[in-house]
CSV table of C-alpha atoms in Angstrom, one decimal:
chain,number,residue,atom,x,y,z
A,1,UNK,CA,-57.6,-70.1,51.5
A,2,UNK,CA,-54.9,-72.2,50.3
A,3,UNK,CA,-54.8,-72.7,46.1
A,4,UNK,CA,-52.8,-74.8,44.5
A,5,UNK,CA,-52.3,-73.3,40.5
A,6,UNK,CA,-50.9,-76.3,37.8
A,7,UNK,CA,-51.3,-73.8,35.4
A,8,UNK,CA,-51.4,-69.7,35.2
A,9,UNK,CA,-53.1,-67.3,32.2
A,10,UNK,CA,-51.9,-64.4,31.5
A,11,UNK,CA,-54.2,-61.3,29.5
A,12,UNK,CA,-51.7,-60.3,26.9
A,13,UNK,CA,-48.9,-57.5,27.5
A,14,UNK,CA,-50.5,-55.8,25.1
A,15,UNK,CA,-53.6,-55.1,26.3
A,16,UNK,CA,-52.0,-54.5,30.0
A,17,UNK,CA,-52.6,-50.5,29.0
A,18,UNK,CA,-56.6,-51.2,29.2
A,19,UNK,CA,-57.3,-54.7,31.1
A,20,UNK,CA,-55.1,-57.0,33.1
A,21,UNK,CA,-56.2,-60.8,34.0
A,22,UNK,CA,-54.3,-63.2,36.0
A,23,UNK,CA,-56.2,-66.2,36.3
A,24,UNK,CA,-54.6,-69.2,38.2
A,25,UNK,CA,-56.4,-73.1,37.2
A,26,UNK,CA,-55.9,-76.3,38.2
A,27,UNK,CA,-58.6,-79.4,37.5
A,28,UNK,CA,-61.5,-78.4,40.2
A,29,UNK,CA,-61.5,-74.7,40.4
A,30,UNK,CA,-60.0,-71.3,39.5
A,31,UNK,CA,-59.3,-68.3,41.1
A,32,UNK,CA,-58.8,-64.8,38.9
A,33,UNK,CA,-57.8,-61.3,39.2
A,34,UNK,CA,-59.4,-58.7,37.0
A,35,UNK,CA,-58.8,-55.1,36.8
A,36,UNK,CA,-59.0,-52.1,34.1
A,37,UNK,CA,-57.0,-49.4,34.0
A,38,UNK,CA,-59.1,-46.8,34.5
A,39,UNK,CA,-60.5,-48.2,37.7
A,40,UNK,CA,-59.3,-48.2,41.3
A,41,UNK,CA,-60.5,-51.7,42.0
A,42,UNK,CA,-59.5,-55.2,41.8
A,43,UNK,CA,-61.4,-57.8,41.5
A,44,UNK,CA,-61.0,-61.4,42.7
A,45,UNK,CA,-62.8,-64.0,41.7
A,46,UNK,CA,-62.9,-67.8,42.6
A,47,UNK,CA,-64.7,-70.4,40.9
A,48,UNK,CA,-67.5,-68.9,39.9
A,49,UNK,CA,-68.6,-65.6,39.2
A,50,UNK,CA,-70.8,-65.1,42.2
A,51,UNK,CA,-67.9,-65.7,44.4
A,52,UNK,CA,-66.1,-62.6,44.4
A,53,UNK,CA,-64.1,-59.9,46.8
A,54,UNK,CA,-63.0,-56.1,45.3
A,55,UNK,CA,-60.3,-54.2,46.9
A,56,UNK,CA,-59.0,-50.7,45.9
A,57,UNK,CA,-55.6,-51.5,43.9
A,58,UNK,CA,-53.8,-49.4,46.8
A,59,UNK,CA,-54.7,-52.0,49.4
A,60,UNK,CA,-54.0,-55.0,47.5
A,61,UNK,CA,-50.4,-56.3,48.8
A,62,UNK,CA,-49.0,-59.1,48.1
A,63,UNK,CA,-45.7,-61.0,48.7
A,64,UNK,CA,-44.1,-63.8,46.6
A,65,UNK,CA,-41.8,-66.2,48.7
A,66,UNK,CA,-40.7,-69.9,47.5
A,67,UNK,CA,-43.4,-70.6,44.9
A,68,UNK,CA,-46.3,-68.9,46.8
A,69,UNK,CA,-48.3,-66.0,46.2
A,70,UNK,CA,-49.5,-64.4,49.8
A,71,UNK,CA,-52.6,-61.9,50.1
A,72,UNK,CA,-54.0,-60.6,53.0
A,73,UNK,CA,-57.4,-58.6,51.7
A,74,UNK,CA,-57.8,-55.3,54.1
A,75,UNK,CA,-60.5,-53.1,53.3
A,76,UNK,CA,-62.9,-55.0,51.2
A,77,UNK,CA,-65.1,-52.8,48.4
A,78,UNK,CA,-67.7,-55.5,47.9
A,79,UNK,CA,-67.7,-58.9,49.0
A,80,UNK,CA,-70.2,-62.2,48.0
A,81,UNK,CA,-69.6,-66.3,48.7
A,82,UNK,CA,-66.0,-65.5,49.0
A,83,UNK,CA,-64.2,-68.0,51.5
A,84,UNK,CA,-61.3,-66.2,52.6
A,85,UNK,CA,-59.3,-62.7,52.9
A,86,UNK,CA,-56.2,-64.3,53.4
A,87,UNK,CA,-54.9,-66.1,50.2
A,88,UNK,CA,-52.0,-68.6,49.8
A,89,UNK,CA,-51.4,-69.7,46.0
A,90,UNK,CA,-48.6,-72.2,45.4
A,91,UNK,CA,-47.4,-72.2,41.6
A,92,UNK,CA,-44.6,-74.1,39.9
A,93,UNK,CA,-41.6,-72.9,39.0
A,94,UNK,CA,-40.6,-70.8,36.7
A,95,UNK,CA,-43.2,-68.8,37.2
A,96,UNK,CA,-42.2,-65.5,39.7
A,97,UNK,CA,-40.9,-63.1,37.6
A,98,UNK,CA,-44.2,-63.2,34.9
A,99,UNK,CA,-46.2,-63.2,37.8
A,100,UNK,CA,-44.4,-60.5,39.3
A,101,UNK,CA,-44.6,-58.3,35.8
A,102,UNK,CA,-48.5,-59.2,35.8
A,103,UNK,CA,-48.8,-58.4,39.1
A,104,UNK,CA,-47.4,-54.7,39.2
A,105,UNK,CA,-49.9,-54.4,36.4
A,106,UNK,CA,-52.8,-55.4,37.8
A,107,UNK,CA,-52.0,-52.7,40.8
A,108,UNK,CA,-50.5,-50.1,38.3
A,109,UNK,CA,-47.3,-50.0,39.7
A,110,UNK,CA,-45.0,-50.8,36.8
């Protein structure tokens, strides 16, 4: 699934100990990661919250090349209405290394 963000919200550093949010928006749709510390799982969410895919934070990789954020979703945890496992989400610039912060975050990795 291609996504393309005009805009990208953060959850706040400070909360990044308990919950982490990345949610990317542009005027149609949305598409947001979720995960809490304490949990192994990630959860992905586009558009609405019956469209969803959770992996385990140890199988969510992800590469940032030239304004894009690549996903390829392996070993899926729970799955409903959600249109692809492979993700490509082209943000402006400016962006990378928050995303890249957020991102380690998110897989607790920092």
């Amino acid at each position: 699934m291609e996504f393309n963000s005009q805009k990208i919200v953060y959850s706040t550093k400070a909360n990044w100990d308990e919950i982490v949010n990345i949610t990317f928006v542009n005027p149609e749709n949305y598409l947001s990661f979720n995960a809490l510390a304490y949990e192994d799982e990630i959860e992905i969410e586009w558009n609405d919250q019956v469209n969803y895919v959770s992996v385990l934070k140890s199988n969510f990789k992800f590469e940032i090349v030239d304004k894009q954020l690549h996903l390829e979703l392996t070993d899926i945890v729970n799955q409903n209405n959600f249109p692809d496992l492979s993700l490509c989400i082209h943000f402006r610039n400016g962006e990378e290394d928050e995303m890249k912060i957020a991102l380690a975050a998110l897989t607790a990795r920092l």
